[in-house]
PDB file of C-alpha atoms in Angstrom:
ATOM      1  CA  MET A   1     -41.372  20.570  -4.299  1.00 44.00           C
ATOM      2  CA  ASP A   2     -40.224  19.194  -1.005  1.00 48.00           C
ATOM      3  CA  MET A   3     -42.143  19.900   2.287  1.00 46.00           C
ATOM      4  CA  ASN A   4     -39.643  22.377   3.545  1.00 46.00           C
ATOM      5  CA  ARG A   5     -39.899  24.475   0.420  1.00 46.00           C
ATOM      6  CA  LYS A   6     -43.689  24.195   0.510  1.00 45.00           C
ATOM      7  CA  PHE A   7     -43.761  25.470   4.118  1.00 42.00           C
ATOM      8  CA  ALA A   8     -41.422  28.464   3.227  1.00 45.00           C
ATOM      9  CA  VAL A   9     -43.528  29.309   0.284  1.00 43.00           C
ATOM     10  CA  PHE A  10     -46.647  29.177   2.334  1.00 42.00           C
ATOM     11  CA  VAL A  11     -45.119  31.534   4.913  1.00 42.00           C
ATOM     12  CA  ALA A  12     -43.926  33.798   2.258  1.00 43.00           C
ATOM     13  CA  GLY A  13     -47.462  33.950   0.884  1.00 44.00           C
ATOM     14  CA  VAL A  14     -48.910  34.852   4.142  1.00 39.00           C
ATOM     15  CA  LEU A  15     -46.363  37.692   4.524  1.00 41.00           C
ATOM     16  CA  THR A  16     -47.198  38.854   1.007  1.00 38.00           C
ATOM     17  CA  LEU A  17     -50.759  39.046   1.699  1.00 36.00           C
ATOM     18  CA  GLY A  18     -50.213  40.824   4.918  1.00 37.00           C
ATOM     19  CA  ALA A  19     -47.932  43.378   3.124  1.00 36.00           C
ATOM     20  CA  MET A  20     -50.685  43.883   0.415  1.00 31.00           C
ATOM     21  CA  ALA A  21     -53.316  44.636   3.129  1.00 32.00           C
ATOM     22  CA  GLN A  22     -50.795  47.004   4.996  1.00 36.00           C
ATOM     23  CA  PRO A  23     -51.227  50.633   4.267  1.00 39.00           C
ATOM     24  CA  PRO A  24     -48.314  52.296   2.501  1.00 43.00           C
ATOM     25  CA  GLY A  25     -45.634  53.445   4.972  1.00 51.00           C
ATOM     26  CA  GLU A  26     -46.933  51.428   7.901  1.00 66.00           C
ATOM     27  CA  ARG A  27     -44.095  49.768   9.736  1.00 81.00           C
ATOM     28  CA  LEU A  28     -43.953  46.369  11.471  1.00 85.00           C
ATOM     29  CA  SER A  29     -43.345  46.287  15.129  1.00 88.00           C
ATOM     30  CA  ALA A  30     -40.869  43.876  16.640  1.00 89.00           C
ATOM     31  CA  GLU A  31     -43.735  41.720  18.005  1.00 89.00           C
ATOM     32  CA  GLU A  32     -45.347  41.557  14.449  1.00 89.00           C
ATOM     33  CA  TYR A  33     -42.053  40.486  12.919  1.00 90.00           C
ATOM     34  CA  ILE A  34     -41.544  37.736  15.574  1.00 90.00           C
ATOM     35  CA  ALA A  35     -45.052  36.522  15.138  1.00 88.00           C
ATOM     36  CA  LEU A  36     -44.541  36.323  11.301  1.00 87.00           C
ATOM     37  CA  TRP A  37     -41.226  34.610  11.240  1.00 90.00           C
ATOM     38  CA  LYS A  38     -40.715  32.551  14.581  1.00 89.00           C
ATOM     39  CA  ASP A  39     -42.175  29.357  12.898  1.00 87.00           C
ATOM     40  CA  VAL A  40     -39.543  29.614  10.162  1.00 89.00           C
ATOM     41  CA  ALA A  41     -36.805  30.371  12.542  1.00 91.00           C
ATOM     42  CA  VAL A  42     -37.615  27.227  14.534  1.00 89.00           C
ATOM     43  CA  GLN A  43     -37.791  25.221  11.318  1.00 87.00           C
ATOM     44  CA  LYS A  44     -34.355  26.316  10.370  1.00 89.00           C
ATOM     45  CA  MET A  45     -33.081  25.411  13.851  1.00 89.00           C
ATOM     46  CA  GLN A  46     -34.418  21.935  13.470  1.00 85.00           C
ATOM     47  CA  GLU A  47     -32.795  21.602   9.950  1.00 85.00           C
ATOM     48  CA  HIS A  48     -29.468  23.195  10.536  1.00 87.00           C
ATOM     49  CA  GLY A  49     -28.823  23.602  14.305  1.00 88.00           C
ATOM     50  CA  ILE A  50     -28.810  27.297  14.410  1.00 92.00           C
ATOM     51  CA  PRO A  51     -30.672  28.734  17.478  1.00 94.00           C
ATOM     52  CA  ALA A  52     -34.090  30.195  16.436  1.00 94.00           C
ATOM     53  CA  SER A  53     -33.339  33.099  18.983  1.00 96.00           C
ATOM     54  CA  ILE A  54     -30.246  34.026  16.993  1.00 97.00           C
ATOM     55  CA  THR A  55     -31.894  33.949  13.700  1.00 97.00           C
ATOM     56  CA  LEU A  56     -34.821  36.075  14.775  1.00 97.00           C
ATOM     57  CA  ALA A  57     -32.466  38.489  16.765  1.00 97.00           C
ATOM     58  CA  GLN A  58     -30.345  38.924  13.591  1.00 96.00           C
ATOM     59  CA  GLY A  59     -33.436  39.543  11.470  1.00 96.00           C
ATOM     60  CA  LEU A  60     -34.814  42.087  13.896  1.00 96.00           C
ATOM     61  CA  LEU A  61     -31.419  43.878  14.173  1.00 94.00           C
ATOM     62  CA  GLU A  62     -30.399  43.722  10.470  1.00 93.00           C
ATOM     63  CA  SER A  63     -33.731  44.487   8.934  1.00 94.00           C
ATOM     64  CA  GLY A  64     -35.101  46.815  11.494  1.00 93.00           C
ATOM     65  CA  ASN A  65     -38.058  44.556  12.105  1.00 92.00           C
ATOM     66  CA  GLY A  66     -38.467  43.977   8.326  1.00 92.00           C
ATOM     67  CA  ASN A  67     -38.719  47.739   7.587  1.00 92.00           C
ATOM     68  CA  SER A  68     -35.399  48.433   6.096  1.00 91.00           C
ATOM     69  CA  GLU A  69     -35.028  49.562   2.545  1.00 90.00           C
ATOM     70  CA  LEU A  70     -32.844  46.320   1.946  1.00 91.00           C
ATOM     71  CA  ALA A  71     -35.617  44.164   3.444  1.00 92.00           C
ATOM     72  CA  ARG A  72     -38.500  45.762   1.535  1.00 91.00           C
ATOM     73  CA  LYS A  73     -36.824  46.110  -1.849  1.00 90.00           C
ATOM     74  CA  ALA A  74     -34.496  43.027  -1.861  1.00 92.00           C
ATOM     75  CA  ASN A  75     -36.138  40.751   0.752  1.00 93.00           C
ATOM     76  CA  ASN A  76     -32.777  40.593   2.434  1.00 94.00           C
ATOM     77  CA  HIS A  77     -33.383  40.433   6.161  1.00 95.00           C
ATOM     78  CA  PHE A  78     -29.837  39.592   7.326  1.00 94.00           C
ATOM     79  CA  GLY A  79     -27.666  42.117   5.497  1.00 90.00           C
ATOM     80  CA  ILE A  80     -25.808  39.428   3.641  1.00 89.00           C
ATOM     81  CA  LYS A  81     -23.465  40.888   1.034  1.00 88.00           C
ATOM     82  CA  CYS A  82     -22.938  39.322  -2.434  1.00 90.00           C
ATOM     83  CA  HIS A  83     -19.433  37.903  -1.904  1.00 83.00           C
ATOM     84  CA  SER A  84     -17.663  36.111  -4.771  1.00 80.00           C
ATOM     85  CA  ASP A  85     -19.681  32.965  -4.650  1.00 80.00           C
ATOM     86  CA  TRP A  86     -23.174  34.625  -5.105  1.00 86.00           C
ATOM     87  CA  LYS A  87     -24.798  33.835  -8.469  1.00 88.00           C
ATOM     88  CA  GLY A  88     -28.306  35.224  -7.828  1.00 89.00           C
ATOM     89  CA  ALA A  89     -29.841  38.685  -8.141  1.00 92.00           C
ATOM     90  CA  LYS A  90     -28.089  41.758  -6.694  1.00 90.00           C
ATOM     91  CA  VAL A  91     -28.927  45.107  -5.214  1.00 90.00           C
ATOM     92  CA  TYR A  92     -26.559  48.025  -4.436  1.00 89.00           C
ATOM     93  CA  HIS A  93     -26.933  49.779  -1.062  1.00 74.00           C
ATOM     94  CA  ASP A  94     -24.818  52.127   1.158  1.00 71.00           C
ATOM     95  CA  ASP A  95     -23.480  50.240   4.227  1.00 62.00           C
ATOM     96  CA  ASP A  96     -19.921  50.458   5.594  1.00 59.00           C
ATOM     97  CA  ARG A  97     -19.042  51.898   2.223  1.00 70.00           C
ATOM     98  CA  ARG A  98     -21.151  53.502  -0.552  1.00 77.00           C
ATOM     99  CA  GLY A  99     -22.709  51.274  -3.120  1.00 73.00           C
ATOM    100  CA  GLU A 100     -21.999  47.876  -1.649  1.00 85.00           C
ATOM    101  CA  CYS A 101     -23.410  44.681  -3.275  1.00 91.00           C
ATOM    102  CA  PHE A 102     -25.954  42.902  -1.497  1.00 92.00           C
ATOM    103  CA  ARG A 103     -27.968  39.635  -2.253  1.00 92.00           C
ATOM    104  CA  LYS A 104     -31.509  39.977  -3.534  1.00 92.00           C
ATOM    105  CA  TYR A 105     -34.108  37.271  -2.970  1.00 92.00           C
ATOM    106  CA  ARG A 106     -37.324  36.211  -4.543  1.00 90.00           C
ATOM    107  CA  ASP A 107     -39.063  36.455  -1.133  1.00 90.00           C
ATOM    108  CA  ALA A 108     -38.208  36.812   2.507  1.00 89.00           C
ATOM    109  CA  ALA A 109     -38.367  33.066   3.112  1.00 89.00           C
ATOM    110  CA  GLU A 110     -35.563  32.545   0.716  1.00 92.00           C
ATOM    111  CA  SER A 111     -33.534  35.041   2.795  1.00 94.00           C
ATOM    112  CA  PHE A 112     -34.095  32.941   5.862  1.00 94.00           C
ATOM    113  CA  GLU A 113     -32.933  29.814   4.059  1.00 93.00           C
ATOM    114  CA  ASP A 114     -29.780  31.514   2.602  1.00 92.00           C
ATOM    115  CA  HIS A 115     -28.972  32.848   6.023  1.00 94.00           C
ATOM    116  CA  SER A 116     -28.884  29.414   7.329  1.00 93.00           C
ATOM    117  CA  LYS A 117     -26.703  28.158   4.416  1.00 90.00           C
ATOM    118  CA  PHE A 118     -24.369  31.126   4.923  1.00 91.00           C
ATOM    119  CA  LEU A 119     -23.669  30.055   8.494  1.00 92.00           C
ATOM    120  CA  MET A 120     -22.734  26.752   7.342  1.00 88.00           C
ATOM    121  CA  LYS A 121     -19.408  28.095   5.844  1.00 86.00           C
ATOM    122  CA  PRO A 122     -16.189  26.807   7.486  1.00 84.00           C
ATOM    123  CA  ARG A 123     -15.459  30.147   9.295  1.00 89.00           C
ATOM    124  CA  TYR A 124     -18.614  29.637  11.377  1.00 90.00           C
ATOM    125  CA  ALA A 125     -17.900  25.947  12.084  1.00 87.00           C
ATOM    126  CA  GLY A 126     -16.880  26.748  15.772  1.00 88.00           C
ATOM    127  CA  LEU A 127     -20.501  27.977  16.437  1.00 91.00           C
ATOM    128  CA  PHE A 128     -21.807  24.419  16.026  1.00 87.00           C
ATOM    129  CA  GLU A 129     -19.677  23.202  18.939  1.00 85.00           C
ATOM    130  CA  LEU A 130     -22.052  25.196  21.136  1.00 88.00           C
ATOM    131  CA  ARG A 131     -25.391  24.112  22.571  1.00 88.00           C
ATOM    132  CA  VAL A 132     -28.388  25.375  20.550  1.00 90.00           C
ATOM    133  CA  THR A 133     -29.383  26.914  23.947  1.00 90.00           C
ATOM    134  CA  ASP A 134     -26.220  29.046  24.260  1.00 93.00           C
ATOM    135  CA  TYR A 135     -27.505  32.223  22.605  1.00 95.00           C
ATOM    136  CA  LYS A 136     -24.846  34.255  24.319  1.00 95.00           C
ATOM    137  CA  GLY A 137     -22.040  32.049  22.950  1.00 95.00           C
ATOM    138  CA  TRP A 138     -23.570  32.182  19.477  1.00 96.00           C
ATOM    139  CA  ALA A 139     -23.910  36.073  19.662  1.00 96.00           C
ATOM    140  CA  HIS A 140     -20.221  36.490  20.585  1.00 96.00           C
ATOM    141  CA  GLY A 141     -19.145  33.790  18.117  1.00 95.00           C
ATOM    142  CA  LEU A 142     -20.766  35.487  15.167  1.00 95.00           C
ATOM    143  CA  ARG A 143     -18.964  38.709  15.808  1.00 94.00           C
ATOM    144  CA  LYS A 144     -15.611  36.895  16.374  1.00 93.00           C
ATOM    145  CA  ALA A 145     -16.050  34.906  13.076  1.00 93.00           C
ATOM    146  CA  GLY A 146     -16.561  38.130  11.238  1.00 92.00           C
ATOM    147  CA  TYR A 147     -20.308  38.375  10.568  1.00 91.00           C
ATOM    148  CA  ALA A 148     -20.377  42.029  11.802  1.00 89.00           C
ATOM    149  CA  THR A 149     -17.859  44.784  12.535  1.00 87.00           C
ATOM    150  CA  ASP A 150     -19.760  46.546  15.280  1.00 91.00           C
ATOM    151  CA  PRO A 151     -18.107  45.663  18.691  1.00 92.00           C
ATOM    152  CA  ARG A 152     -21.492  45.979  20.216  1.00 94.00           C
ATOM    153  CA  TYR A 153     -23.163  43.519  17.869  1.00 94.00           C
ATOM    154  CA  PRO A 154     -23.148  40.614  20.403  1.00 95.00           C
ATOM    155  CA  GLN A 155     -24.748  42.616  23.197  1.00 96.00           C
ATOM    156  CA  LYS A 156     -27.368  43.958  20.772  1.00 95.00           C
ATOM    157  CA  LEU A 157     -28.400  40.429  19.827  1.00 96.00           C
ATOM    158  CA  ILE A 158     -28.475  39.337  23.448  1.00 95.00           C
ATOM    159  CA  ASP A 159     -30.543  42.303  24.476  1.00 95.00           C
ATOM    160  CA  LEU A 160     -33.125  41.562  21.748  1.00 94.00           C
ATOM    161  CA  ILE A 161     -33.274  37.822  22.729  1.00 95.00           C
ATOM    162  CA  GLU A 162     -33.776  38.676  26.376  1.00 94.00           C
ATOM    163  CA  ARG A 163     -36.163  41.495  25.781  1.00 92.00           C
ATOM    164  CA  TYR A 164     -38.460  39.384  23.657  1.00 91.00           C
ATOM    165  CA  ARG A 165     -37.703  36.097  25.471  1.00 92.00           C
ATOM    166  CA  LEU A 166     -36.660  34.502  22.066  1.00 94.00           C
ATOM    167  CA  ASN A 167     -34.503  31.869  23.853  1.00 92.00           C
ATOM    168  CA  GLU A 168     -37.664  30.100  24.862  1.00 90.00           C
ATOM    169  CA  LEU A 169     -37.909  29.032  21.150  1.00 90.00           C
ATOM    170  CA  ASP A 170     -34.501  27.326  21.432  1.00 89.00           C
ATOM    171  CA  ARG A 171     -35.904  25.079  24.237  1.00 83.00           C
ATOM    172  CA  GLY A 172     -38.969  24.086  22.271  1.00 73.00           C
ATOM    173  CA  GLY A 173     -41.377  26.635  23.808  1.00 54.00           C
ATOM    174  CA  ASP A 174     -43.618  29.129  22.178  1.00 49.00           C
ATOM    175  CA  LEU A 175     -42.528  32.173  24.143  1.00 43.00           C
ATOM    176  CA  VAL A 176     -43.787  31.007  27.504  1.00 33.00           C
ATOM    177  CA  ALA A 177     -42.019  30.933  30.825  1.00 27.00           C
ATOM    178  CA  ARG A 178     -38.418  29.800  30.639  1.00 32.00           C
ATOM    179  CA  LYS A 179     -37.409  26.461  32.137  1.00 31.00           C
ATOM    180  CA  PRO A 180     -34.857  26.643  34.895  1.00 30.00           C
ATOM    181  CA  GLU A 181     -31.265  25.618  34.167  1.00 35.00           C
ATOM    182  CA  HIS A 182     -30.052  22.312  35.654  1.00 34.00           C
ATOM    183  CA  PRO A 183     -26.459  22.766  36.701  1.00 31.00           C
ATOM    184  CA  SER A 184     -25.764  19.014  36.635  1.00 29.00           C
ATOM    185  CA  GLN A 185     -26.526  18.971  32.991  1.00 30.00           C
ATOM    186  CA  ARG A 186     -23.867  21.416  32.048  1.00 29.00           C
ATOM    187  CA  PRO A 187     -20.977  19.695  30.189  1.00 32.00           C
ATOM    188  CA  ALA A 188     -17.820  19.073  32.111  1.00 29.00           C
ATOM    189  CA  PRO A 189     -14.629  18.126  30.301  1.00 29.00           C
ATOM    190  CA  SER A 190     -13.622  14.419  30.560  1.00 31.00           C
ATOM    191  CA  SER A 191     -10.046  13.230  30.320  1.00 27.00           C
ATOM    192  CA  LYS A 192     -11.054  10.527  27.938  1.00 33.00           C
ATOM    193  CA  ASP A 193      -9.713  10.851  24.347  1.00 33.00           C
ATOM    194  CA  GLY A 194      -7.973  14.081  25.040  1.00 33.00           C
ATOM    195  CA  GLY A 195     -11.052  16.023  25.724  1.00 38.00           C
ATOM    196  CA  ASP A 196     -13.004  14.805  22.667  1.00 52.00           C
ATOM    197  CA  VAL A 197     -15.517  13.213  25.050  1.00 51.00           C
ATOM    198  CA  ILE A 198     -17.490  15.180  27.713  1.00 57.00           C
ATOM    199  CA  THR A 199     -19.633  13.777  30.522  1.00 55.00           C
ATOM    200  CA  ILE A 200     -23.050  15.464  31.378  1.00 58.00           C
ATOM    201  CA  GLY A 201     -25.619  14.619  34.007  1.00 54.00           C
ATOM    202  CA  GLY A 202     -26.361  11.130  34.725  1.00 62.00           C
ATOM    203  CA  GLY A 203     -22.964   9.982  33.482  1.00 70.00           C
ATOM    204  CA  ARG A 204     -23.986  10.428  29.803  1.00 82.00           C
ATOM    205  CA  GLU A 205     -20.871  10.814  27.536  1.00 86.00           C
ATOM    206  CA  VAL A 206     -21.025  13.154  24.507  1.00 86.00           C
ATOM    207  CA  GLU A 207     -18.639  11.931  21.823  1.00 87.00           C
ATOM    208  CA  LYS A 208     -17.593  13.364  18.477  1.00 86.00           C
ATOM    209  CA  PHE A 209     -17.716  11.529  15.115  1.00 84.00           C
ATOM    210  CA  GLU A 210     -14.632  12.394  13.054  1.00 80.00           C
ATOM    211  CA  GLY A 211     -14.032  15.129  15.563  1.00 77.00           C
ATOM    212  CA  ARG A 212     -16.802  17.264  14.460  1.00 80.00           C
ATOM    213  CA  ILE A 213     -20.444  15.797  14.985  1.00 88.00           C
ATOM    214  CA  LYS A 214     -21.475  15.315  18.439  1.00 88.00           C
ATOM    215  CA  PHE A 215     -23.519  12.212  19.496  1.00 90.00           C
ATOM    216  CA  VAL A 216     -24.615  10.129  22.494  1.00 90.00           C
ATOM    217  CA  ARG A 217     -25.037   6.330  22.843  1.00 90.00           C
ATOM    218  CA  ALA A 218     -28.623   5.350  23.488  1.00 90.00           C
ATOM    219  CA  ARG A 219     -29.290   3.289  26.580  1.00 90.00           C
ATOM    220  CA  ALA A 220     -32.031   0.549  26.956  1.00 88.00           C
ATOM    221  CA  GLY A 221     -35.335   2.300  26.998  1.00 90.00           C
ATOM    222  CA  ASP A 222     -34.172   5.647  25.731  1.00 92.00           C
ATOM    223  CA  THR A 223     -36.627   7.609  23.695  1.00 94.00           C
ATOM    224  CA  PHE A 224     -36.235  10.967  21.711  1.00 93.00           C
ATOM    225  CA  ASP A 225     -38.594  12.564  24.169  1.00 92.00           C
ATOM    226  CA  GLY A 226     -36.442  11.485  27.253  1.00 92.00           C
ATOM    227  CA  LEU A 227     -33.134  12.472  25.534  1.00 91.00           C
ATOM    228  CA  ALA A 228     -34.517  15.718  24.474  1.00 88.00           C
ATOM    229  CA  ARG A 229     -35.392  16.609  28.122  1.00 87.00           C
ATOM    230  CA  GLU A 230     -31.951  15.435  29.244  1.00 86.00           C
ATOM    231  CA  LEU A 231     -29.987  17.419  26.632  1.00 84.00           C
ATOM    232  CA  GLU A 232     -32.182  20.501  26.678  1.00 80.00           C
ATOM    233  CA  LEU A 233     -33.288  20.088  23.017  1.00 83.00           C
ATOM    234  CA  THR A 234     -36.653  19.171  21.400  1.00 85.00           C
ATOM    235  CA  PRO A 235     -37.644  15.734  20.267  1.00 88.00           C
ATOM    236  CA  GLY A 236     -38.365  16.926  16.756  1.00 89.00           C
ATOM    237  CA  MET A 237     -34.853  18.273  16.396  1.00 87.00           C
ATOM    238  CA  LEU A 238     -33.271  14.990  17.512  1.00 91.00           C
ATOM    239  CA  ALA A 239     -35.444  12.966  15.323  1.00 92.00           C
ATOM    240  CA  ARG A 240     -34.710  15.157  12.330  1.00 92.00           C
ATOM    241  CA  TRP A 241     -30.954  15.243  12.844  1.00 92.00           C
ATOM    242  CA  ASN A 242     -30.956  11.272  12.994  1.00 95.00           C
ATOM    243  CA  ASP A 243     -33.283  11.016   9.891  1.00 95.00           C
ATOM    244  CA  LEU A 244     -35.909   9.218  12.038  1.00 94.00           C
ATOM    245  CA  GLN A 245     -39.407   9.641  13.209  1.00 93.00           C
ATOM    246  CA  ARG A 246     -40.032  10.969  16.711  1.00 91.00           C
ATOM    247  CA  ASN A 247     -41.613   7.621  17.969  1.00 91.00           C
ATOM    248  CA  SER A 248     -38.786   5.548  16.428  1.00 91.00           C
ATOM    249  CA  ALA A 249     -37.255   2.837  18.710  1.00 90.00           C
ATOM    250  CA  LEU A 250     -33.738   3.378  19.837  1.00 88.00           C
ATOM    251  CA  GLY A 251     -31.473   0.408  20.433  1.00 87.00           C
ATOM    252  CA  ALA A 252     -28.964   0.216  23.210  1.00 85.00           C
ATOM    253  CA  GLY A 253     -25.626   1.528  21.987  1.00 86.00           C
ATOM    254  CA  GLN A 254     -27.080   3.209  18.929  1.00 90.00           C
ATOM    255  CA  ARG A 255     -25.532   6.429  17.980  1.00 92.00           C
ATOM    256  CA  VAL A 256     -27.848   9.452  18.401  1.00 93.00           C
ATOM    257  CA  TYR A 257     -26.679  12.624  16.838  1.00 94.00           C
ATOM    258  CA  ILE A 258     -27.248  15.738  18.870  1.00 90.00           C
ATOM    259  CA  GLN A 259     -26.400  18.201  16.105  1.00 88.00           C
ATOM    260  CA  PRO A 260     -26.993  18.076  12.377  1.00 90.00           C
ATOM    261  CA  LYS A 261     -25.285  15.552  10.137  1.00 92.00           C
ATOM    262  CA  ARG A 262     -23.158  16.767   7.326  1.00 91.00           C
ATOM    263  CA  ASN A 263     -23.808  17.024   3.619  1.00 91.00           C
ATOM    264  CA  LYS A 264     -20.927  14.785   2.795  1.00 90.00           C
ATOM    265  CA  SER A 265     -18.400  12.525   4.425  1.00 89.00           C
ATOM    266  CA  LYS A 266     -15.205  14.187   5.615  1.00 83.00           C
ATOM    267  CA  SER A 267     -12.878  11.081   5.041  1.00 83.00           C
ATOM    268  CA  THR A 268     -14.542   8.704   2.688  1.00 88.00           C
ATOM    269  CA  SER A 269     -16.082   9.210  -0.852  1.00 90.00           C
ATOM    270  CA  VAL A 270     -17.601   5.767  -1.464  1.00 91.00           C
ATOM    271  CA  HIS A 271     -18.988   3.033   0.804  1.00 91.00           C
ATOM    272  CA  VAL A 272     -19.116  -0.606  -0.492  1.00 90.00           C
ATOM    273  CA  ALA A 273     -22.347  -2.066   0.848  1.00 87.00           C
ATOM    274  CA  ARG A 274     -22.941  -5.356   2.608  1.00 85.00           C
ATOM    275  CA  GLN A 275     -25.923  -7.337   1.780  1.00 86.00           C
ATOM    276  CA  GLY A 276     -29.061  -5.978   3.473  1.00 87.00           C
ATOM    277  CA  GLU A 277     -27.585  -2.746   4.703  1.00 89.00           C
ATOM    278  CA  SER A 278     -29.894   0.133   4.468  1.00 92.00           C
ATOM    279  CA  LEU A 279     -29.073   3.615   2.873  1.00 94.00           C
ATOM    280  CA  TRP A 280     -30.142   5.215   6.280  1.00 94.00           C
ATOM    281  CA  GLY A 281     -27.696   2.980   8.041  1.00 91.00           C
ATOM    282  CA  VAL A 282     -24.904   4.047   5.705  1.00 93.00           C
ATOM    283  CA  GLY A 283     -25.695   7.627   6.207  1.00 93.00           C
ATOM    284  CA  HIS A 284     -25.813   7.184  10.061  1.00 92.00           C
ATOM    285  CA  LEU A 285     -22.490   5.422   9.977  1.00 91.00           C
ATOM    286  CA  TYR A 286     -20.690   8.299   8.303  1.00 91.00           C
ATOM    287  CA  GLY A 287     -22.690  11.196   9.706  1.00 93.00           C
ATOM    288  CA  VAL A 288     -24.185  12.139   6.263  1.00 94.00           C
ATOM    289  CA  LYS A 289     -27.731  13.361   5.869  1.00 94.00           C
ATOM    290  CA  LEU A 290     -30.026  10.767   4.306  1.00 95.00           C
ATOM    291  CA  ASP A 291     -31.522  13.226   1.833  1.00 95.00           C
ATOM    292  CA  ARG A 292     -27.914  13.978   0.442  1.00 94.00           C
ATOM    293  CA  LEU A 293     -27.360  10.142  -0.067  1.00 96.00           C
ATOM    294  CA  VAL A 294     -30.744   9.947  -1.916  1.00 96.00           C
ATOM    295  CA  LYS A 295     -29.553  12.765  -4.203  1.00 95.00           C
ATOM    296  CA  TYR A 296     -25.881  11.387  -4.657  1.00 96.00           C
ATOM    297  CA  ASN A 297     -27.096   7.895  -5.552  1.00 96.00           C
ATOM    298  CA  ASP A 298     -30.476   8.283  -7.148  1.00 96.00           C
ATOM    299  CA  LEU A 299     -32.107   5.858  -4.623  1.00 96.00           C
ATOM    300  CA  PRO A 300     -35.226   6.003  -2.387  1.00 95.00           C
ATOM    301  CA  PRO A 301     -34.664   6.789   1.299  1.00 93.00           C
ATOM    302  CA  ASP A 302     -35.759   3.387   2.357  1.00 93.00           C
ATOM    303  CA  ALA A 303     -33.452   1.598   0.005  1.00 93.00           C
ATOM    304  CA  ILE A 304     -31.978  -1.882   0.995  1.00 92.00           C
ATOM    305  CA  LEU A 305     -28.557  -2.383  -0.555  1.00 91.00           C
ATOM    306  CA  GLN A 306     -27.055  -5.317  -2.360  1.00 91.00           C
ATOM    307  CA  GLU A 307     -23.619  -6.865  -1.573  1.00 88.00           C
ATOM    308  CA  GLY A 308     -20.834  -4.797  -3.232  1.00 89.00           C
ATOM    309  CA  GLN A 309     -23.157  -1.824  -4.208  1.00 92.00           C
ATOM    310  CA  ARG A 310     -21.138   1.465  -4.303  1.00 93.00           C
ATOM    311  CA  ILE A 311     -22.762   4.197  -2.353  1.00 94.00           C
ATOM    312  CA  HIS A 312     -21.377   7.767  -2.918  1.00 95.00           C
ATOM    313  CA  LEU A 313     -20.840   9.812   0.279  1.00 94.00           C
ATOM    314  CA  ARG A 314     -20.095  12.929  -1.625  1.00 92.00           C
ATOM    315  CA  LYS A 315     -21.534  14.497  -4.815  1.00 89.00           C
ATOM    316  CA  PRO A 316     -20.168  12.139  -7.603  1.00 88.00           C
TER     317      PRO A 316
END
């Protein structure tokens, strides 16, 4: 069992114990729900690039602070329906229509993970063009992409986020005072490459790999801590998205991804290695997550490759 799953199971266990101690009929408050699930929401933000504030606000709204029948009986905190691709357990519940099919989960932690995977579908791809701190853009984008039919859905999410200051989690805080915005750090379109490159404060250029994964080039002396402050992210997120440790050295000109890599290459199925290349280097070159390459090629994450070795960039 990997560390992420262990963490999710641990949190689910804490929630289960809390529910066992909770008198029948007692309802969770919004504050209690946030305290239970904020760490999981932050973890999903670090893994997938979905704002923790959005995850929590959707959970609060869709599950009624975890008190809805769907949340209690099916562990479904996000109102995700079955759809044709769902192979798991099901439960039927009245929503827009009577007797609609909804996904049923083993525990609430599994619901949070499936919510993240659900938002990785192509119709939500435009959301990942937004900053992780742009909760208003995400709220409106979810409605536009078809997540909800209620025209007031975006404002409901925004109201919850601002009422409980959930956006502080997006900036690496723990529900403390919000940092001020720095206008000079807001992206401004650049004419280079037809708008595929934008320039932010300090003359830093944000580029896109294959037109979809944003990255910057490290400068001499850059660190994840410094870049995180500049880009309004967290060091842990940047390190995770680049399959590195927070204290890893960054070389001048090195590509530093500022949103999650993909699960497979868009344009290439196989890479033919040069002597001494690393599996990490191949993943970084194509914008593919290291753990995906480990699975596709049955190799350790620190593998050093041989001349001519074929590395699958998609599931073989």
